Structures are given as structure tokens and as C-alpha cells.
């Protein structure tokens, strides 16, 4: 949990909240979860038409969540049912109160420029980790013992730094062709074709 990590380890978690993927969130004409008012103390949820939920449950799961159901009698007679649910009654699922507040706060915060600036630092760090893992095989160590693993890490870091330095260096000047030797000049004067490399002429196989 974000607050627990900050309190116990002094670390602030910076990461985007996953976008909503439900049918209600994908269609702008459908009531999504934020359109409902949650009464945490009374354990009741009120829909945009003023109807109150009839059931509040927290099923056992590895990921805690609250499941709320409305009465089918209220939903069938609702004039905006088509914009809410295709079932007989609407069901709303959301996180427990402490996690829900953190999620809502994070969704609002990640729209600010300050959050984007902080997240850009994490994106740069993640790109570096990806470069180490995918480009240099750092997912697994090539050697045994902590000392040898440390040497591998240091040498790999040096290689990555050299690669990055090479990107910023000016391009190397183009090589100037070497002046022909006297025998080569004689062949050119007599218009006799000659190979570009005497090695190719004497060793055709390379």
C-alpha cells in the first residue's frame, strides 16, 4: 500500500493507475462507477437516479474489493436503465475505503504536470533497467559467488556507459583513399584493370 510503503521505508511510489476497462467506462453515455455515491459508514451506494443499493458484501479474495448490488425492481423501472446496465440489476465493484481513496487521489494527481515530471524520472530508470536486461542479459548472472557477480555488474555498467558516450561523440571523419603505389600507378597509366586489394588477387577465397 502506498501509505504503508512511505511510512515504513520512506519511499514514495510513483506510477500510473491503470485505465478503466469496463463497458461503462469505455462508453461516454453509460454511467461508470464514479457516478455512484458511496456511503462508507452506512455501507450503502446511491445511484445517479437516487436509488439505494440493497446488498453490500466483501467476498474472500486475494485482491480485496467490495461488491454492491441494486434491486432488480428498481433497475427494471429506471428510465435510464439502458445507460446503466444490460442485466436485470446494476452491480458496482470497488476497492475498500482506504485503497479507494488512494486510487482516487492518484488518478487526480497523475493529471498534473508535477506528477508527469516526477514520473519521467522513473521512466528513464526503467528504460535503463530494460537496457541491462534485454541488451546485456542481466536477468541471470553468468558467474557464481557474490564477488564475481559484482564484477559482472560493474563491467556491464561500464559497457553501457561507453555505448551512451559513443552516441554523443562527433562522427569519425571519412577515411581518405591512400595514394596508389608505383606499380598501381603504372597499371592505371597503362589502363590495365587491377583489383582494389592485392589480397583478393592472390587469395580469392579471402
JSON list of N, CA and C in Angstrom, two decimals, residues 116-163:
[
{"chain": "A", "resi": 116, "resn": "UNK", "atom": "N", "xyz": [3.79, 14.35, -13.77]},
{"chain": "A", "resi": 116, "resn": "UNK", "atom": "CA", "xyz": [4.41, 13.91, -15.02]},
{"chain": "A", "resi": 116, "resn": "UNK", "atom": "C", "xyz": [5.92, 14.10, -14.98]},
{"chain": "A", "resi": 117, "resn": "UNK", "atom": "N", "xyz": [6.37, 15.20, -14.34]},
{"chain": "A", "resi": 117, "resn": "UNK", "atom": "CA", "xyz": [7.81, 15.44, -14.23]},
{"chain": "A", "resi": 117, "resn": "UNK", "atom": "C", "xyz": [8.47, 14.38, -13.35]},
{"chain": "A", "resi": 118, "resn": "UNK", "atom": "N", "xyz": [7.82, 14.03, -12.23]},
{"chain": "A", "resi": 118, "resn": "UNK", "atom": "CA", "xyz": [8.38, 13.00, -11.35]},
{"chain": "A", "resi": 118, "resn": "UNK", "atom": "C", "xyz": [8.35, 11.63, -12.02]},
{"chain": "A", "resi": 119, "resn": "UNK", "atom": "N", "xyz": [7.31, 11.35, -12.77]},
{"chain": "A", "resi": 119, "resn": "UNK", "atom": "CA", "xyz": [7.21, 10.04, -13.42]},
{"chain": "A", "resi": 119, "resn": "UNK", "atom": "C", "xyz": [8.22, 9.90, -14.56]},
{"chain": "A", "resi": 120, "resn": "UNK", "atom": "N", "xyz": [8.61, 11.02, -15.18]},
{"chain": "A", "resi": 120, "resn": "UNK", "atom": "CA", "xyz": [9.60, 10.94, -16.24]},
{"chain": "A", "resi": 120, "resn": "UNK", "atom": "C", "xyz": [10.93, 10.40, -15.71]},
{"chain": "A", "resi": 121, "resn": "UNK", "atom": "N", "xyz": [11.25, 10.69, -14.44]},
{"chain": "A", "resi": 121, "resn": "UNK", "atom": "CA", "xyz": [12.47, 10.14, -13.85]},
{"chain": "A", "resi": 121, "resn": "UNK", "atom": "C", "xyz": [12.37, 8.62, -13.73]},
{"chain": "A", "resi": 122, "resn": "UNK", "atom": "N", "xyz": [11.22, 8.14, -13.31]},
{"chain": "A", "resi": 122, "resn": "UNK", "atom": "CA", "xyz": [11.04, 6.68, -13.20]},
{"chain": "A", "resi": 122, "resn": "UNK", "atom": "C", "xyz": [11.10, 6.04, -14.58]},
{"chain": "A", "resi": 123, "resn": "UNK", "atom": "N", "xyz": [10.51, 6.70, -15.59]},
{"chain": "A", "resi": 123, "resn": "UNK", "atom": "CA", "xyz": [10.56, 6.14, -16.94]},
{"chain": "A", "resi": 123, "resn": "UNK", "atom": "C", "xyz": [11.99, 6.00, -17.43]},
{"chain": "A", "resi": 124, "resn": "UNK", "atom": "N", "xyz": [12.84, 6.99, -17.09]},
{"chain": "A", "resi": 124, "resn": "UNK", "atom": "CA", "xyz": [14.23, 6.90, -17.51]},
{"chain": "A", "resi": 124, "resn": "UNK", "atom": "C", "xyz": [14.95, 5.75, -16.80]},
{"chain": "A", "resi": 125, "resn": "UNK", "atom": "N", "xyz": [14.65, 5.56, -15.52]},
{"chain": "A", "resi": 125, "resn": "UNK", "atom": "CA", "xyz": [15.27, 4.46, -14.78]},
{"chain": "A", "resi": 125, "resn": "UNK", "atom": "C", "xyz": [14.80, 3.11, -15.32]},
{"chain": "A", "resi": 126, "resn": "UNK", "atom": "N", "xyz": [13.53, 3.00, -15.63]},
{"chain": "A", "resi": 126, "resn": "UNK", "atom": "CA", "xyz": [13.01, 1.74, -16.16]},
{"chain": "A", "resi": 126, "resn": "UNK", "atom": "C", "xyz": [13.61, 1.43, -17.53]},
{"chain": "A", "resi": 127, "resn": "UNK", "atom": "N", "xyz": [13.85, 2.46, -18.35]},
{"chain": "A", "resi": 127, "resn": "UNK", "atom": "CA", "xyz": [14.49, 2.23, -19.64]},
{"chain": "A", "resi": 127, "resn": "UNK", "atom": "C", "xyz": [15.91, 1.72, -19.47]},
{"chain": "A", "resi": 128, "resn": "UNK", "atom": "N", "xyz": [16.61, 2.23, -18.43]},
{"chain": "A", "resi": 128, "resn": "UNK", "atom": "CA", "xyz": [17.96, 1.74, -18.16]},
{"chain": "A", "resi": 128, "resn": "UNK", "atom": "C", "xyz": [17.92, 0.28, -17.71]},
{"chain": "A", "resi": 129, "resn": "UNK", "atom": "N", "xyz": [16.98, -0.07, -16.85]},
{"chain": "A", "resi": 129, "resn": "UNK", "atom": "CA", "xyz": [16.84, -1.47, -16.42]},
{"chain": "A", "resi": 129, "resn": "UNK", "atom": "C", "xyz": [16.52, -2.36, -17.61]},
{"chain": "A", "resi": 130, "resn": "UNK", "atom": "N", "xyz": [15.64, -1.89, -18.49]},
{"chain": "A", "resi": 130, "resn": "UNK", "atom": "CA", "xyz": [15.30, -2.67, -19.68]},
{"chain": "A", "resi": 130, "resn": "UNK", "atom": "C", "xyz": [16.51, -2.87, -20.57]},
{"chain": "A", "resi": 131, "resn": "UNK", "atom": "N", "xyz": [17.35, -1.84, -20.68]},
{"chain": "A", "resi": 131, "resn": "UNK", "atom": "CA", "xyz": [18.56, -1.96, -21.50]},
{"chain": "A", "resi": 131, "resn": "UNK", "atom": "C", "xyz": [19.50, -3.02, -20.91]},
{"chain": "A", "resi": 132, "resn": "UNK", "atom": "N", "xyz": [19.65, -3.03, -19.60]},
{"chain": "A", "resi": 132, "resn": "UNK", "atom": "CA", "xyz": [20.51, -4.03, -18.96]},
{"chain": "A", "resi": 132, "resn": "UNK", "atom": "C", "xyz": [19.95, -5.43, -19.15]},
{"chain": "A", "resi": 133, "resn": "UNK", "atom": "N", "xyz": [18.66, -5.59, -18.98]},
{"chain": "A", "resi": 133, "resn": "UNK", "atom": "CA", "xyz": [18.06, -6.93, -19.03]},
{"chain": "A", "resi": 133, "resn": "UNK", "atom": "C", "xyz": [18.01, -7.46, -20.45]},
{"chain": "A", "resi": 134, "resn": "UNK", "atom": "N", "xyz": [17.48, -6.67, -21.39]},
{"chain": "A", "resi": 134, "resn": "UNK", "atom": "CA", "xyz": [17.26, -7.14, -22.74]},
{"chain": "A", "resi": 134, "resn": "UNK", "atom": "C", "xyz": [18.50, -7.04, -23.62]},
{"chain": "A", "resi": 135, "resn": "UNK", "atom": "N", "xyz": [19.36, -6.06, -23.35]},
{"chain": "A", "resi": 135, "resn": "UNK", "atom": "CA", "xyz": [20.53, -5.88, -24.19]},
{"chain": "A", "resi": 135, "resn": "UNK", "atom": "C", "xyz": [21.78, -6.57, -23.69]},
{"chain": "A", "resi": 136, "resn": "UNK", "atom": "N", "xyz": [21.86, -6.84, -22.39]},
{"chain": "A", "resi": 136, "resn": "UNK", "atom": "CA", "xyz": [23.09, -7.40, -21.83]},
{"chain": "A", "resi": 136, "resn": "UNK", "atom": "C", "xyz": [22.84, -8.65, -20.99]},
{"chain": "A", "resi": 137, "resn": "UNK", "atom": "N", "xyz": [21.64, -9.19, -21.04]},
{"chain": "A", "resi": 137, "resn": "UNK", "atom": "CA", "xyz": [21.37, -10.45, -20.37]},
{"chain": "A", "resi": 137, "resn": "UNK", "atom": "C", "xyz": [21.57, -10.42, -18.87]},
{"chain": "A", "resi": 138, "resn": "UNK", "atom": "N", "xyz": [21.13, -9.33, -18.22]},
{"chain": "A", "resi": 138, "resn": "UNK", "atom": "CA", "xyz": [21.35, -9.21, -16.77]},
{"chain": "A", "resi": 138, "resn": "UNK", "atom": "C", "xyz": [20.25, -9.87, -15.94]},
{"chain": "A", "resi": 139, "resn": "UNK", "atom": "N", "xyz": [19.35, -10.57, -16.61]},
{"chain": "A", "resi": 139, "resn": "UNK", "atom": "CA", "xyz": [18.32, -11.28, -15.84]},
{"chain": "A", "resi": 139, "resn": "UNK", "atom": "C", "xyz": [18.94, -12.40, -15.01]},
{"chain": "A", "resi": 140, "resn": "UNK", "atom": "N", "xyz": [19.99, -13.01, -15.54]},
{"chain": "A", "resi": 140, "resn": "UNK", "atom": "CA", "xyz": [20.68, -14.08, -14.82]},
{"chain": "A", "resi": 140, "resn": "UNK", "atom": "C", "xyz": [22.17, -13.77, -14.79]},
{"chain": "A", "resi": 141, "resn": "UNK", "atom": "N", "xyz": [22.81, -14.17, -13.71]},
{"chain": "A", "resi": 141, "resn": "UNK", "atom": "CA", "xyz": [24.23, -13.93, -13.54]},
{"chain": "A", "resi": 141, "resn": "UNK", "atom": "C", "xyz": [25.03, -15.02, -14.25]},
{"chain": "A", "resi": 142, "resn": "UNK", "atom": "N", "xyz": [26.13, -14.64, -14.88]},
{"chain": "A", "resi": 142, "resn": "UNK", "atom": "CA", "xyz": [26.96, -15.59, -15.61]},
{"chain": "A", "resi": 142, "resn": "UNK", "atom": "C", "xyz": [27.93, -16.34, -14.69]},
{"chain": "A", "resi": 143, "resn": "UNK", "atom": "N", "xyz": [28.13, -15.84, -13.49]},
{"chain": "A", "resi": 143, "resn": "UNK", "atom": "CA", "xyz": [29.15, -16.42, -12.61]},
{"chain": "A", "resi": 143, "resn": "UNK", "atom": "C", "xyz": [28.53, -16.74, -11.24]},
{"chain": "A", "resi": 144, "resn": "UNK", "atom": "N", "xyz": [29.25, -17.52, -10.49]},
{"chain": "A", "resi": 144, "resn": "UNK", "atom": "CA", "xyz": [28.86, -17.83, -9.14]},
{"chain": "A", "resi": 144, "resn": "UNK", "atom": "C", "xyz": [29.69, -17.03, -8.16]},
{"chain": "A", "resi": 145, "resn": "UNK", "atom": "N", "xyz": [29.11, -16.80, -7.01]},
{"chain": "A", "resi": 145, "resn": "UNK", "atom": "CA", "xyz": [29.69, -16.02, -5.91]},
{"chain": "A", "resi": 145, "resn": "UNK", "atom": "C", "xyz": [29.34, -14.55, -6.08]},
{"chain": "A", "resi": 146, "resn": "UNK", "atom": "N", "xyz": [29.18, -13.91, -4.95]},
{"chain": "A", "resi": 146, "resn": "UNK", "atom": "CA", "xyz": [28.79, -12.51, -4.93]},
{"chain": "A", "resi": 146, "resn": "UNK", "atom": "C", "xyz": [29.87, -11.61, -5.52]},
{"chain": "A", "resi": 147, "resn": "UNK", "atom": "N", "xyz": [31.15, -11.94, -5.28]},
{"chain": "A", "resi": 147, "resn": "UNK", "atom": "CA", "xyz": [32.24, -11.11, -5.80]},
{"chain": "A", "resi": 147, "resn": "UNK", "atom": "C", "xyz": [32.25, -11.11, -7.33]},
{"chain": "A", "resi": 148, "resn": "UNK", "atom": "N", "xyz": [32.11, -12.27, -7.94]},
{"chain": "A", "resi": 148, "resn": "UNK", "atom": "CA", "xyz": [32.12, -12.35, -9.40]},
{"chain": "A", "resi": 148, "resn": "UNK", "atom": "C", "xyz": [30.88, -11.68, -10.00]},
{"chain": "A", "resi": 149, "resn": "UNK", "atom": "N", "xyz": [29.75, -11.83, -9.32]},
{"chain": "A", "resi": 149, "resn": "UNK", "atom": "CA", "xyz": [28.54, -11.16, -9.81]},
{"chain": "A", "resi": 149, "resn": "UNK", "atom": "C", "xyz": [28.71, -9.65, -9.78]},
{"chain": "A", "resi": 150, "resn": "UNK", "atom": "N", "xyz": [29.39, -9.15, -8.73]},
{"chain": "A", "resi": 150, "resn": "UNK", "atom": "CA", "xyz": [29.64, -7.71, -8.65]},
{"chain": "A", "resi": 150, "resn": "UNK", "atom": "C", "xyz": [30.54, -7.25, -9.80]},
{"chain": "A", "resi": 151, "resn": "UNK", "atom": "N", "xyz": [31.55, -8.04, -10.13]},
{"chain": "A", "resi": 151, "resn": "UNK", "atom": "CA", "xyz": [32.43, -7.69, -11.25]},
{"chain": "A", "resi": 151, "resn": "UNK", "atom": "C", "xyz": [31.63, -7.64, -12.56]},
{"chain": "A", "resi": 152, "resn": "UNK", "atom": "N", "xyz": [30.73, -8.60, -12.75]},
{"chain": "A", "resi": 152, "resn": "UNK", "atom": "CA", "xyz": [29.91, -8.59, -13.95]},
{"chain": "A", "resi": 152, "resn": "UNK", "atom": "C", "xyz": [29.04, -7.33, -14.01]},
{"chain": "A", "resi": 153, "resn": "UNK", "atom": "N", "xyz": [28.46, -6.95, -12.90]},
{"chain": "A", "resi": 153, "resn": "UNK", "atom": "CA", "xyz": [27.63, -5.75, -12.87]},
{"chain": "A", "resi": 153, "resn": "UNK", "atom": "C", "xyz": [28.44, -4.51, -13.21]},
{"chain": "A", "resi": 154, "resn": "UNK", "atom": "N", "xyz": [29.63, -4.40, -12.66]},
{"chain": "A", "resi": 154, "resn": "UNK", "atom": "CA", "xyz": [30.47, -3.22, -12.90]},
{"chain": "A", "resi": 154, "resn": "UNK", "atom": "C", "xyz": [30.89, -3.16, -14.37]},
{"chain": "A", "resi": 155, "resn": "UNK", "atom": "N", "xyz": [31.34, -4.28, -14.93]},
{"chain": "A", "resi": 155, "resn": "UNK", "atom": "CA", "xyz": [31.78, -4.29, -16.32]},
{"chain": "A", "resi": 155, "resn": "UNK", "atom": "C", "xyz": [30.62, -4.01, -17.27]},
{"chain": "A", "resi": 156, "resn": "UNK", "atom": "N", "xyz": [29.45, -4.54, -16.95]},
{"chain": "A", "resi": 156, "resn": "UNK", "atom": "CA", "xyz": [28.29, -4.26, -17.80]},
{"chain": "A", "resi": 156, "resn": "UNK", "atom": "C", "xyz": [27.92, -2.79, -17.73]},
{"chain": "A", "resi": 157, "resn": "UNK", "atom": "N", "xyz": [27.98, -2.19, -16.55]},
{"chain": "A", "resi": 157, "resn": "UNK", "atom": "CA", "xyz": [27.69, -0.76, -16.42]},
{"chain": "A", "resi": 157, "resn": "UNK", "atom": "C", "xyz": [28.69, 0.07, -17.22]},
{"chain": "A", "resi": 158, "resn": "UNK", "atom": "N", "xyz": [29.96, -0.33, -17.20]},
{"chain": "A", "resi": 158, "resn": "UNK", "atom": "CA", "xyz": [30.97, 0.40, -17.99]},
{"chain": "A", "resi": 158, "resn": "UNK", "atom": "C", "xyz": [30.65, 0.29, -19.48]},
{"chain": "A", "resi": 159, "resn": "UNK", "atom": "N", "xyz": [30.25, -0.91, -19.93]},
{"chain": "A", "resi": 159, "resn": "UNK", "atom": "CA", "xyz": [29.91, -1.09, -21.34]},
{"chain": "A", "resi": 159, "resn": "UNK", "atom": "C", "xyz": [28.72, -0.22, -21.75]},
{"chain": "A", "resi": 160, "resn": "UNK", "atom": "N", "xyz": [27.71, -0.15, -20.89]},
{"chain": "A", "resi": 160, "resn": "UNK", "atom": "CA", "xyz": [26.54, 0.67, -21.19]},
{"chain": "A", "resi": 160, "resn": "UNK", "atom": "C", "xyz": [26.92, 2.15, -21.26]},
{"chain": "A", "resi": 161, "resn": "UNK", "atom": "N", "xyz": [27.76, 2.59, -20.32]},
{"chain": "A", "resi": 161, "resn": "UNK", "atom": "CA", "xyz": [28.20, 4.00, -20.34]},
{"chain": "A", "resi": 161, "resn": "UNK", "atom": "C", "xyz": [29.00, 4.32, -21.59]},
{"chain": "A", "resi": 162, "resn": "UNK", "atom": "N", "xyz": [29.86, 3.39, -22.02]},
{"chain": "A", "resi": 162, "resn": "UNK", "atom": "CA", "xyz": [30.63, 3.62, -23.24]},
{"chain": "A", "resi": 162, "resn": "UNK", "atom": "C", "xyz": [29.71, 3.71, -24.46]},
{"chain": "A", "resi": 163, "resn": "UNK", "atom": "N", "xyz": [28.69, 2.87, -24.49]},
{"chain": "A", "resi": 163, "resn": "UNK", "atom": "CA", "xyz": [27.73, 2.94, -25.60]},
{"chain": "A", "resi": 163, "resn": "UNK", "atom": "C", "xyz": [27.02, 4.29, -25.62]}
]
